[in-house]
PDB file of N, CA, C and O in Angstrom:
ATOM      1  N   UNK A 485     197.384 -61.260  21.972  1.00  0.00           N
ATOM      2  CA  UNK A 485     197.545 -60.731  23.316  1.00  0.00           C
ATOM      3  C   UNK A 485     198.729 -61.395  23.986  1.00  0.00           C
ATOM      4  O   UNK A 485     199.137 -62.513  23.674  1.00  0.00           O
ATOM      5  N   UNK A 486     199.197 -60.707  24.833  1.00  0.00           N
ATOM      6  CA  UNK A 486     200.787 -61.098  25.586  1.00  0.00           C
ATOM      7  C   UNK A 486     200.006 -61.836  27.150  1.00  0.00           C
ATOM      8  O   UNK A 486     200.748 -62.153  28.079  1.00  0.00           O
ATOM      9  N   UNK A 487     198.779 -61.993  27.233  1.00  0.00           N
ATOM     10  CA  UNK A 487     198.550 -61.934  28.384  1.00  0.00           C
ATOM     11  C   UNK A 487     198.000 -61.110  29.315  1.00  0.00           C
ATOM     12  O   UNK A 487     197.783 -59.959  28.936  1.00  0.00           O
ATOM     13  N   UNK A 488     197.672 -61.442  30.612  1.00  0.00           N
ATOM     14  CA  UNK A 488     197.250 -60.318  31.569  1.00  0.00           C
ATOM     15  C   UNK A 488     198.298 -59.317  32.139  1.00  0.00           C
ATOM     16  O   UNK A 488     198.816 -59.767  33.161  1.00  0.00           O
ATOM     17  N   UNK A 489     198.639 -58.415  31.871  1.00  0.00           N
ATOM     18  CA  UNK A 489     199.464 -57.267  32.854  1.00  0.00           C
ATOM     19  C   UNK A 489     198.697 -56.163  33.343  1.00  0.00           C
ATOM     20  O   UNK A 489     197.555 -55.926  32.950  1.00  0.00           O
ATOM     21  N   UNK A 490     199.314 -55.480  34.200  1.00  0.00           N
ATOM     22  CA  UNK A 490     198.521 -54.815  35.047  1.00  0.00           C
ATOM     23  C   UNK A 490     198.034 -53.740  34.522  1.00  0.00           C
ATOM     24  O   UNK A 490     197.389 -52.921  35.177  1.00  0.00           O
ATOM     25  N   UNK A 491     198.326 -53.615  33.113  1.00  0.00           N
ATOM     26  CA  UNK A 491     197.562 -51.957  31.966  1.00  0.00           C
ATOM     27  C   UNK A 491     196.545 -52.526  31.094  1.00  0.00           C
ATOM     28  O   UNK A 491     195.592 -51.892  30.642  1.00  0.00           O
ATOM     29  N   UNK A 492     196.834 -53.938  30.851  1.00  0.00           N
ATOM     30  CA  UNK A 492     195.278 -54.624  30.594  1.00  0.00           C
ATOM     31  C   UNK A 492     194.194 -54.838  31.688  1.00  0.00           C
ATOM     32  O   UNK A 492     194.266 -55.056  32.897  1.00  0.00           O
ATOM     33  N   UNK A 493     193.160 -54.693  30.811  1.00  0.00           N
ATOM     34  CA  UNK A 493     191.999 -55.520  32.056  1.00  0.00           C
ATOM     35  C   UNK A 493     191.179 -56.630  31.420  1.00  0.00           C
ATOM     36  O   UNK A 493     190.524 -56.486  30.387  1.00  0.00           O
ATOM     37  N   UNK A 494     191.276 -57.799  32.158  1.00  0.00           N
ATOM     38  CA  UNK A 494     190.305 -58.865  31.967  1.00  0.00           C
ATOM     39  C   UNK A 494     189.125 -59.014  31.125  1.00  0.00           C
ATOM     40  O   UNK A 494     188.192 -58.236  31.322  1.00  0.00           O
ATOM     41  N   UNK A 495     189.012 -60.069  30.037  1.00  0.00           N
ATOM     42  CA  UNK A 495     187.301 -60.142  29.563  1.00  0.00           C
ATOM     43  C   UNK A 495     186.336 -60.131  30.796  1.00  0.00           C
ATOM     44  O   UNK A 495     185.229 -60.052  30.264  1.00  0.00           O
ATOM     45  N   UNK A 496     186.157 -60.166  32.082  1.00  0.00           N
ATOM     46  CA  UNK A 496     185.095 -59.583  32.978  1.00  0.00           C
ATOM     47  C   UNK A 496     185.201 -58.215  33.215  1.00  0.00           C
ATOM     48  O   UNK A 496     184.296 -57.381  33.184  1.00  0.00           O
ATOM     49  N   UNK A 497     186.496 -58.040  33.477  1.00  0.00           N
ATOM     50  CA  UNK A 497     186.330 -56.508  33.918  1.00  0.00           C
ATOM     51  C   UNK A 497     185.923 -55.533  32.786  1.00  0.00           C
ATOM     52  O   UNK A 497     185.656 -54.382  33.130  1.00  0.00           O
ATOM     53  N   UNK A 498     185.839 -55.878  31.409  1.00  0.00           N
ATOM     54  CA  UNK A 498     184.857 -55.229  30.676  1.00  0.00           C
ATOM     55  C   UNK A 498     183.484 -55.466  30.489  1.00  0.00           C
ATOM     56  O   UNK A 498     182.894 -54.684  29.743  1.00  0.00           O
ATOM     57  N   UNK A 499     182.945 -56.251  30.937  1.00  0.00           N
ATOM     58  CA  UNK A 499     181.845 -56.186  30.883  1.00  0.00           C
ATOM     59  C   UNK A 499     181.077 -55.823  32.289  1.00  0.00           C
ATOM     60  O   UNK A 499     180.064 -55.130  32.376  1.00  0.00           O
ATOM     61  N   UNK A 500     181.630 -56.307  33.128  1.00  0.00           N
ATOM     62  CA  UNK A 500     180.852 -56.294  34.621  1.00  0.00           C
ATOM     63  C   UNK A 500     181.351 -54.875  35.284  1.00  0.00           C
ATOM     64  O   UNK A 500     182.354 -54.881  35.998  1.00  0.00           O
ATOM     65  N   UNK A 501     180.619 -53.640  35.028  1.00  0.00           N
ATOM     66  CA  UNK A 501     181.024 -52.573  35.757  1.00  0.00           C
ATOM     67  C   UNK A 501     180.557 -52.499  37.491  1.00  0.00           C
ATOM     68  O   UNK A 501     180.680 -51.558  38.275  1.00  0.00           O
ATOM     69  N   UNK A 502     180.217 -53.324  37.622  1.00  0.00           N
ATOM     70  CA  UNK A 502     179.630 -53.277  39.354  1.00  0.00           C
ATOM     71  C   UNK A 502     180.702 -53.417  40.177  1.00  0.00           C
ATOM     72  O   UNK A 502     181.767 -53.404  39.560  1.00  0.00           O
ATOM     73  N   UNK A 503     180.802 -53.556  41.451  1.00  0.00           N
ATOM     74  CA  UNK A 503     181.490 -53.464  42.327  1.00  0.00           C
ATOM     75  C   UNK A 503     181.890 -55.050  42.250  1.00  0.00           C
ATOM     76  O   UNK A 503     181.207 -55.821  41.575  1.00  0.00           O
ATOM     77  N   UNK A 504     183.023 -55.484  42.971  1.00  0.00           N
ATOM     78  CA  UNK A 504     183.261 -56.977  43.382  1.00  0.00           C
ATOM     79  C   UNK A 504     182.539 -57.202  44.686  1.00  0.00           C
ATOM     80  O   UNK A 504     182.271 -56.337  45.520  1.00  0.00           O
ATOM     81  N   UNK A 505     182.315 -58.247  44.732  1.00  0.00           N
ATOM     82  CA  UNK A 505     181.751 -58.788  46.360  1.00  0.00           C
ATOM     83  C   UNK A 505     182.796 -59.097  46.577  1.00  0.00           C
ATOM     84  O   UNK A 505     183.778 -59.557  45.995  1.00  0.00           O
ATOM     85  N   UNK A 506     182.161 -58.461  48.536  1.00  0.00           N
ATOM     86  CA  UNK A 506     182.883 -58.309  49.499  1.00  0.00           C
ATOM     87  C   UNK A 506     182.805 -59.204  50.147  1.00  0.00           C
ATOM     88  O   UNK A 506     181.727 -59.703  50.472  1.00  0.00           O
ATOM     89  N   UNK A 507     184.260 -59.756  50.600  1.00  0.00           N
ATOM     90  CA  UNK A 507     184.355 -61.080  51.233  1.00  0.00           C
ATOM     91  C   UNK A 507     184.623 -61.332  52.945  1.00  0.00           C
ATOM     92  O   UNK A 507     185.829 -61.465  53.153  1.00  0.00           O
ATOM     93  N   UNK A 508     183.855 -61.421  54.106  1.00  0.00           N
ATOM     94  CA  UNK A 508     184.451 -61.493  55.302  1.00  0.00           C
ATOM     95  C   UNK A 508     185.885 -63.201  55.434  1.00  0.00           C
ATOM     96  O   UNK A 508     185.869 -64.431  55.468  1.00  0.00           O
ATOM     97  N   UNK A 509     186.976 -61.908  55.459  1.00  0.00           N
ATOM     98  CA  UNK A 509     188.014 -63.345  55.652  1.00  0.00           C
ATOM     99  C   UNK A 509     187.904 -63.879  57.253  1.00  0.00           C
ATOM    100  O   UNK A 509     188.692 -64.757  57.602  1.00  0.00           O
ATOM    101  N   UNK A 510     187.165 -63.478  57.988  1.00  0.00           N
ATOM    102  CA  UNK A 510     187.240 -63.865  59.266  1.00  0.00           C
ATOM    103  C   UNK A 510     186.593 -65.233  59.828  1.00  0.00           C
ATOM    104  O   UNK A 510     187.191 -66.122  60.434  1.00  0.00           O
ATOM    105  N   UNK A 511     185.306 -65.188  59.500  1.00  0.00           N
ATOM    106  CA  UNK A 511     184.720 -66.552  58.739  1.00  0.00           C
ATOM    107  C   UNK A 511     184.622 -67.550  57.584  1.00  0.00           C
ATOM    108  O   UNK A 511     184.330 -68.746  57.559  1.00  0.00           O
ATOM    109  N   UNK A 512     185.077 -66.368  56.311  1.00  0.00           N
ATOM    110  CA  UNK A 512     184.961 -67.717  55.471  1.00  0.00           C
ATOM    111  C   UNK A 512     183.837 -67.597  54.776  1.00  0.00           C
ATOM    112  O   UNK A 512     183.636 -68.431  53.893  1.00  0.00           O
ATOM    113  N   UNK A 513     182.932 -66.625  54.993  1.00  0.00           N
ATOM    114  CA  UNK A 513     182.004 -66.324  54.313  1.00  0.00           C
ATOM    115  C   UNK A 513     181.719 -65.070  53.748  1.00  0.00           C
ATOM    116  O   UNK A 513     182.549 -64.174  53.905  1.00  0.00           O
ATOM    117  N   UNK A 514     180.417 -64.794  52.950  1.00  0.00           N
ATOM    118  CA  UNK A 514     180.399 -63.330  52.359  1.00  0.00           C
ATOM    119  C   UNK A 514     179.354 -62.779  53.589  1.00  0.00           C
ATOM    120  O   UNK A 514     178.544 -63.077  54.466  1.00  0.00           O
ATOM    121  N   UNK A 515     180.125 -61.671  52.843  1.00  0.00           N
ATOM    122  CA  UNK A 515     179.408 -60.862  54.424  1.00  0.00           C
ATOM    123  C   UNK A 515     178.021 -60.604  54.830  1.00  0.00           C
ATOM    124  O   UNK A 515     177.658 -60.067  55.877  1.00  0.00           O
ATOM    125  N   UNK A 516     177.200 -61.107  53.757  1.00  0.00           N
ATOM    126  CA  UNK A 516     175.745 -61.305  53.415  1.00  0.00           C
ATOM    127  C   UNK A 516     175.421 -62.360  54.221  1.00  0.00           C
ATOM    128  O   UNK A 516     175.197 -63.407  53.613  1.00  0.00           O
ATOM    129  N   UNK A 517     175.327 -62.392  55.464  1.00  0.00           N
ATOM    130  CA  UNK A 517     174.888 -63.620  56.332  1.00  0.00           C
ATOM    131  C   UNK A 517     173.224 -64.110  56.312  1.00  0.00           C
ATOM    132  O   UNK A 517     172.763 -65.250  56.350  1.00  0.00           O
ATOM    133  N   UNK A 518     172.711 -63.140  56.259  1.00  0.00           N
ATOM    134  CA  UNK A 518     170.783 -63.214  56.055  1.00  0.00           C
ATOM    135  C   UNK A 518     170.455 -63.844  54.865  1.00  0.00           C
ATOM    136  O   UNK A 518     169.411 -64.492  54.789  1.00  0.00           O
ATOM    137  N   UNK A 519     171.356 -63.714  53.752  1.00  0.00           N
ATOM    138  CA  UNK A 519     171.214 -64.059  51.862  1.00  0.00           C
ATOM    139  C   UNK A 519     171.003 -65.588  52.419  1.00  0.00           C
ATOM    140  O   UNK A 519     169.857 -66.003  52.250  1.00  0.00           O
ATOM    141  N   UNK A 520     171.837 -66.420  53.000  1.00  0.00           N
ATOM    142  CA  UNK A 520     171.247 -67.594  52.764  1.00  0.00           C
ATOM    143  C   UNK A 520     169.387 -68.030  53.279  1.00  0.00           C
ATOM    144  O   UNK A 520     168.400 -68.625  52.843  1.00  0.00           O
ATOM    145  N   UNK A 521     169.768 -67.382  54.263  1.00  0.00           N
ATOM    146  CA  UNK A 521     168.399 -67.718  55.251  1.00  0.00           C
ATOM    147  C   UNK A 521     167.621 -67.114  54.166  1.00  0.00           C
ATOM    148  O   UNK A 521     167.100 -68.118  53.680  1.00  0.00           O
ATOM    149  N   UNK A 522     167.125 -65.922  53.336  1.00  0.00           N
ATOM    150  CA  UNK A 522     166.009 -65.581  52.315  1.00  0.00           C
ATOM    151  C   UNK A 522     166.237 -66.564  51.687  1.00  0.00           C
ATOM    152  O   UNK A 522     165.296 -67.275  52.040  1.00  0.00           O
ATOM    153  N   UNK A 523     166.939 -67.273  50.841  1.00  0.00           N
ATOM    154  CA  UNK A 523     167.462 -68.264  50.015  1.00  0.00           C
ATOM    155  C   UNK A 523     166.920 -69.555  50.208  1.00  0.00           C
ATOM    156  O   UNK A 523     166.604 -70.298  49.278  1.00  0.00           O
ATOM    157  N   UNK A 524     166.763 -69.945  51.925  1.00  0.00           N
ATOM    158  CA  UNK A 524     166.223 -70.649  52.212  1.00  0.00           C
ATOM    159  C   UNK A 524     164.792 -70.680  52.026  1.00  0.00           C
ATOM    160  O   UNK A 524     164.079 -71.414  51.341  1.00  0.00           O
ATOM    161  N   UNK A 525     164.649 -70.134  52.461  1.00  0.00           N
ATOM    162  CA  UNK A 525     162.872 -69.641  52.564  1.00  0.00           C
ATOM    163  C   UNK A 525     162.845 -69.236  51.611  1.00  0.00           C
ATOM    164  O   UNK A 525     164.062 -69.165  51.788  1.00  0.00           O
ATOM    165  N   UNK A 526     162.626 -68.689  50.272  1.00  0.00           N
ATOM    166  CA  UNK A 526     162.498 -68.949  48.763  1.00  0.00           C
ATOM    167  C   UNK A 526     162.342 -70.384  48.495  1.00  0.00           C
ATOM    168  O   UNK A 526     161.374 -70.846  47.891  1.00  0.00           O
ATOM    169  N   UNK A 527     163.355 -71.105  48.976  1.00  0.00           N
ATOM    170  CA  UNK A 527     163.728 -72.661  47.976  1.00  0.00           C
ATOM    171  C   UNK A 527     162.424 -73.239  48.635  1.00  0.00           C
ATOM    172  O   UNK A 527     161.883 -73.918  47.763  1.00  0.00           O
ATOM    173  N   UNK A 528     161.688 -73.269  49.776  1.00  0.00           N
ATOM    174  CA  UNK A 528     160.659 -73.825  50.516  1.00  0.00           C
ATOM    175  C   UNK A 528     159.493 -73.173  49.875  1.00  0.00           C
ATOM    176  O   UNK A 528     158.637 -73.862  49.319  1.00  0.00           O
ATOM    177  N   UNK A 529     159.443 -72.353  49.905  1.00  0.00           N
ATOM    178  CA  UNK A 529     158.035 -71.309  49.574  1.00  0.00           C
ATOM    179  C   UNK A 529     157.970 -72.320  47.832  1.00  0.00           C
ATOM    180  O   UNK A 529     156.878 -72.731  47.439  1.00  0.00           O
ATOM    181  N   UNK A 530     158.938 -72.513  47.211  1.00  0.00           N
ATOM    182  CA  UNK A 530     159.244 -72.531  45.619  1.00  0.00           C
ATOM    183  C   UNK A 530     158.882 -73.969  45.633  1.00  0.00           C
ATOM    184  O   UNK A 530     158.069 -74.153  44.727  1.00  0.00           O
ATOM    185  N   UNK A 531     159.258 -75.582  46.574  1.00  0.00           N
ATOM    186  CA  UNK A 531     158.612 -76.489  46.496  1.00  0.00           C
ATOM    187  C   UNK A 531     157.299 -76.740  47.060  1.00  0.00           C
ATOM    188  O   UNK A 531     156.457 -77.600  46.799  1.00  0.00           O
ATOM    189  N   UNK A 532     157.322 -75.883  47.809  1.00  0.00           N
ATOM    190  CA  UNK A 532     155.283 -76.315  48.644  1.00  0.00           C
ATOM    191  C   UNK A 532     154.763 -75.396  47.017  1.00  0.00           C
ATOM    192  O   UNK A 532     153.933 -76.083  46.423  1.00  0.00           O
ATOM    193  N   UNK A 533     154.946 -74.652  46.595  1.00  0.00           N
ATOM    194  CA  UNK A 533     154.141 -74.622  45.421  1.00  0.00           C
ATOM    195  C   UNK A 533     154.112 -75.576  44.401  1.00  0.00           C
ATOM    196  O   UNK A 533     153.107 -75.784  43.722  1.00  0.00           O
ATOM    197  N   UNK A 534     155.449 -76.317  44.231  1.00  0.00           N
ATOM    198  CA  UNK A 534     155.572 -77.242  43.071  1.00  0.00           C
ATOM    199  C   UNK A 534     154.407 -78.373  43.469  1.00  0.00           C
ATOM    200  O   UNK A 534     153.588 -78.958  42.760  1.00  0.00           O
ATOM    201  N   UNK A 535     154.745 -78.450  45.252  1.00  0.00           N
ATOM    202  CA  UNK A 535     154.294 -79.434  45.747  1.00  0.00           C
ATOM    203  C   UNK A 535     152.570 -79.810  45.491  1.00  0.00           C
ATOM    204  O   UNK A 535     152.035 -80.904  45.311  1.00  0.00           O
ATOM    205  N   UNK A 536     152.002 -78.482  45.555  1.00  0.00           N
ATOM    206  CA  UNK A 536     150.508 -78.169  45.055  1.00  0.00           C
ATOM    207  C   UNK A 536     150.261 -78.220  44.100  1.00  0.00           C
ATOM    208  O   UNK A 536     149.071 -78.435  43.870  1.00  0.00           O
ATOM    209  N   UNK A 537     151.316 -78.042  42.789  1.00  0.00           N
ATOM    210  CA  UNK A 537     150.509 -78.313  41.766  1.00  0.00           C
ATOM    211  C   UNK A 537     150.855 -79.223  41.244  1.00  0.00           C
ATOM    212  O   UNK A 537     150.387 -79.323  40.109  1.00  0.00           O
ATOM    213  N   UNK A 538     151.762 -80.314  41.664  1.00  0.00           N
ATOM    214  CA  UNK A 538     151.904 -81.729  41.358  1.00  0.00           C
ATOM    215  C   UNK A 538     150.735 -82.553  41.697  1.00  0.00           C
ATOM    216  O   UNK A 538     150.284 -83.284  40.815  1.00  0.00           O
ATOM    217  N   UNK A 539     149.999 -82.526  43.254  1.00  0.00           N
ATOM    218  CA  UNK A 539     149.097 -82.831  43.571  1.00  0.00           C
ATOM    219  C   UNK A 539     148.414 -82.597  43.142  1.00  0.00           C
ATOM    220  O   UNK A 539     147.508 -83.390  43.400  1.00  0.00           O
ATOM    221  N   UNK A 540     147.915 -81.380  42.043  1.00  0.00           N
ATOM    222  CA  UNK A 540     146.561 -81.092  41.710  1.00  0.00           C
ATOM    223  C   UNK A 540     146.597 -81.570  40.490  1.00  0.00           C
ATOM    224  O   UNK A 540     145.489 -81.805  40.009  1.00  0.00           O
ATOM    225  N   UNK A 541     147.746 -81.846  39.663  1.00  0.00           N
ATOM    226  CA  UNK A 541     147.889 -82.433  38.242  1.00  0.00           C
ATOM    227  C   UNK A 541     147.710 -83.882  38.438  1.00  0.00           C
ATOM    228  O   UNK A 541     146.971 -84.344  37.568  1.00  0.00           O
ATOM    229  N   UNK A 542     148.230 -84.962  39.479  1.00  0.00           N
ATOM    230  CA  UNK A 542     148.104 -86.222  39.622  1.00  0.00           C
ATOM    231  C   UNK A 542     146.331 -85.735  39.593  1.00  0.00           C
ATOM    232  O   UNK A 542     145.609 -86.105  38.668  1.00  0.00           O
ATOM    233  N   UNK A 543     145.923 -85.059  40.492  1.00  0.00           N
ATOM    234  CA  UNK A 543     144.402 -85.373  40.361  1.00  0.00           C
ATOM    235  C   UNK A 543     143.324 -85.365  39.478  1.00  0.00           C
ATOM    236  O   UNK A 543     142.198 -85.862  39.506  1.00  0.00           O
ATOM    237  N   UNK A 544     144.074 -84.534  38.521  1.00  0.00           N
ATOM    238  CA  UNK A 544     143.382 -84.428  36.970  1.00  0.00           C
ATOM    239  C   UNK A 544     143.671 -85.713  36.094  1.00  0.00           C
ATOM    240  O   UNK A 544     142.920 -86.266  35.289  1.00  0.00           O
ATOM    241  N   UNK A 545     144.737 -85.983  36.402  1.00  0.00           N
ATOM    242  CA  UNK A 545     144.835 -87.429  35.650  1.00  0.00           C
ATOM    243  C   UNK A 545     144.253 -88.460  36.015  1.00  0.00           C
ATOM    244  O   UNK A 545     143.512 -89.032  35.216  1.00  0.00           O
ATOM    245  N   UNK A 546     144.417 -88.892  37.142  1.00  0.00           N
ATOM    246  CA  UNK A 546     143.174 -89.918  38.181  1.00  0.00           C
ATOM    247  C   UNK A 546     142.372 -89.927  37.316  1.00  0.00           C
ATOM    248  O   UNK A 546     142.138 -90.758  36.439  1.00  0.00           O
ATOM    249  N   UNK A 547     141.723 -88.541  37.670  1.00  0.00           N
ATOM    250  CA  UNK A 547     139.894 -88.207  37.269  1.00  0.00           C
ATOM    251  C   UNK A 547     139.823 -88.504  36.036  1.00  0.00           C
ATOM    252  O   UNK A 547     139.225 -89.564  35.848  1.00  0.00           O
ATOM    253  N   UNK A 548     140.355 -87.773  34.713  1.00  0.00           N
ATOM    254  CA  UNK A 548     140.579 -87.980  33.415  1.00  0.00           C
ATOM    255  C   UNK A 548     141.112 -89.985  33.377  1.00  0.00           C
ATOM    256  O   UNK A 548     140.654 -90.537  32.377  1.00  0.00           O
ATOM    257  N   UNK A 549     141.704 -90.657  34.040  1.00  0.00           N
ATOM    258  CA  UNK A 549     141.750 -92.106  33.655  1.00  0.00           C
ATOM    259  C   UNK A 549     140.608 -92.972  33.750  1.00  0.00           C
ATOM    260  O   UNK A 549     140.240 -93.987  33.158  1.00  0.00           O
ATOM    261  N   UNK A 550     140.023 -92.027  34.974  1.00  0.00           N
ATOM    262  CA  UNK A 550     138.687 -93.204  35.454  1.00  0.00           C
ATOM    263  C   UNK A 550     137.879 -92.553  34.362  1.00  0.00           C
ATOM    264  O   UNK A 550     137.055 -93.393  33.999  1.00  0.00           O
ATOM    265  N   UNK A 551     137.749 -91.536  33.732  1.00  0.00           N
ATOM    266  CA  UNK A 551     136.890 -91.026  32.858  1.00  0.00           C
ATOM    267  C   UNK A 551     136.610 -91.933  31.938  1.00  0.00           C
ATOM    268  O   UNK A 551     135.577 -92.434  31.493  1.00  0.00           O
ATOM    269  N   UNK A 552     138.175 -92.081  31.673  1.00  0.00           N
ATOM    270  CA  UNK A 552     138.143 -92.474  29.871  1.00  0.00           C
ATOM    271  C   UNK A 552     138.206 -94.579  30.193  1.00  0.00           C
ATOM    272  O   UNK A 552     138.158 -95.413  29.289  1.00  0.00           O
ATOM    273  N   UNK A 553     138.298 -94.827  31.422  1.00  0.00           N
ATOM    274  CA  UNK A 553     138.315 -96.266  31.792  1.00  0.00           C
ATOM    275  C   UNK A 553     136.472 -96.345  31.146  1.00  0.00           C
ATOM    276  O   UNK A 553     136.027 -96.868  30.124  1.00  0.00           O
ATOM    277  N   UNK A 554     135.859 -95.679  32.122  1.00  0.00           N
ATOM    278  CA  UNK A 554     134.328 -95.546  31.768  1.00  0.00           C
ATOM    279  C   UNK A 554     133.894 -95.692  30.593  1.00  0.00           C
ATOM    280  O   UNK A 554     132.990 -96.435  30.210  1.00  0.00           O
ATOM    281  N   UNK A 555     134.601 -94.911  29.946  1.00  0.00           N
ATOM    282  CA  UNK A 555     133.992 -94.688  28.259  1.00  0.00           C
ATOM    283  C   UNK A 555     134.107 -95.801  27.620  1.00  0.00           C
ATOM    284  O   UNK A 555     133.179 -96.508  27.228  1.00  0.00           O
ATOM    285  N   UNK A 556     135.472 -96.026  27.473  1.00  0.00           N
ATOM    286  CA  UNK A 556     135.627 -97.292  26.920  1.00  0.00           C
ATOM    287  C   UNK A 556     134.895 -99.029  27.434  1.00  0.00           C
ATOM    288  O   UNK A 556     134.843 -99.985  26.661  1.00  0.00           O
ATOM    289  N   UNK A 557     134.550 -99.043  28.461  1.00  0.00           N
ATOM    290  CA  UNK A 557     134.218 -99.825  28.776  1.00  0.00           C
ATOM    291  C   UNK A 557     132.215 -99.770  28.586  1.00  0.00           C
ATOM    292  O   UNK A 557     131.497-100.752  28.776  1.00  0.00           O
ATOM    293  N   UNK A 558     131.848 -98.745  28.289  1.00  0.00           N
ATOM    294  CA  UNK A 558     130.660 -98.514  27.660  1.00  0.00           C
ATOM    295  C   UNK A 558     130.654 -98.569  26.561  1.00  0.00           C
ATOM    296  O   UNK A 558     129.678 -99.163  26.102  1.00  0.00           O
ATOM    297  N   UNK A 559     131.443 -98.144  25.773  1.00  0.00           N
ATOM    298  CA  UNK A 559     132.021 -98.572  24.364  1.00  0.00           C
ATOM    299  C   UNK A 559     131.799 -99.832  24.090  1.00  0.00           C
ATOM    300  O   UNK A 559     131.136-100.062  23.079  1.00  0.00           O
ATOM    301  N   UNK A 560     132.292-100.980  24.915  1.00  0.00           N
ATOM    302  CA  UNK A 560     132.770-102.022  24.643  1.00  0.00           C
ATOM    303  C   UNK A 560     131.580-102.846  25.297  1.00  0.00           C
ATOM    304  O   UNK A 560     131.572-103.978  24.815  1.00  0.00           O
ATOM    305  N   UNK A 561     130.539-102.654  26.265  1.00  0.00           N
ATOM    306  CA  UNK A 561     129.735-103.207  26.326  1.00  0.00           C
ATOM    307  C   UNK A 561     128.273-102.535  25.296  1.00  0.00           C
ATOM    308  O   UNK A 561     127.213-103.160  25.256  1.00  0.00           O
ATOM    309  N   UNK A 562     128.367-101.919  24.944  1.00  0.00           N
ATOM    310  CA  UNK A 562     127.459-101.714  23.893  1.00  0.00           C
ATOM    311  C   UNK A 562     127.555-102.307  22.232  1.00  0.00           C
ATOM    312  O   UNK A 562     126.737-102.382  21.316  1.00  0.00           O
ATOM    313  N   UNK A 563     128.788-102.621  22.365  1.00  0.00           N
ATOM    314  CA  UNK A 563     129.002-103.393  21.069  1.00  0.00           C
ATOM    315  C   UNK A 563     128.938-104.922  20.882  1.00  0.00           C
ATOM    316  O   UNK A 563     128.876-105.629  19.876  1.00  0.00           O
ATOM    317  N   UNK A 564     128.989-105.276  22.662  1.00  0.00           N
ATOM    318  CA  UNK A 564     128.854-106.707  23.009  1.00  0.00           C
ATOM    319  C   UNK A 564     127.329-107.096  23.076  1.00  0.00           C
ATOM    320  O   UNK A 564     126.974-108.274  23.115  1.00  0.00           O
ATOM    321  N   UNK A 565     126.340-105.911  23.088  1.00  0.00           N
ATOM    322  CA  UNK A 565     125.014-106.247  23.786  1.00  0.00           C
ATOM    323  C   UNK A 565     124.767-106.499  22.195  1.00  0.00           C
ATOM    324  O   UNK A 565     123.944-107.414  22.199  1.00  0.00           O
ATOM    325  N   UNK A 566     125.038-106.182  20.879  1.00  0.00           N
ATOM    326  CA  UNK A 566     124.094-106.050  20.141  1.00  0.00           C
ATOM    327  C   UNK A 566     124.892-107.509  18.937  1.00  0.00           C
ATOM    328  O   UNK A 566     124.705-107.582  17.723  1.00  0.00           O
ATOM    329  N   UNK A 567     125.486-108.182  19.530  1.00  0.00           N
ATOM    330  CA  UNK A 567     125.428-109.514  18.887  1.00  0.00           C
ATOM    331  C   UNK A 567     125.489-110.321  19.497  1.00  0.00           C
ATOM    332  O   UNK A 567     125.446-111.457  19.024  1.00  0.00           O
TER     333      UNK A 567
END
């Protein structure tokens, strides 16, 4: 290839047939002003869930440590009682 000229088109422009985003040059931003704010509120909604089931997994482990603390320590006094 010689390069880009203007009768070639780009490895994107073959694959991506969609439109380009549209850019407001007046601000500096895309003209999608609301996209962040959903974006926001996604990323929140997305850790209070992580947030719940981190909490509910620490609590299975707790429970499951004191479980198996128990066992073993019945284990270990039953083997002490009988010599």
């Amino acid at each position: 290839m010689n390069g880009n000229s203007t009768y070639e088109t780009a490895w994107a422009d073959q694959w991506d047939n969609g439109p380009d985003p549209v850019y407001n040059h007046q601000n500096g931003k895309s003209s999608s002003s609301s996209s962040a704010a959903k974006y926001k509120q996604k990323v929140g909604e997305a850790l209070g869930k992580t947030k719940a089931v981190a909490s509910t997994g620490m609590k299975k482990v707790k429970e499951g440590s004191i479980t198996g603390f128990h066992w073993i320590k019945d284990k270990y006094q039953k083997t002490t009682r009988k010599n």
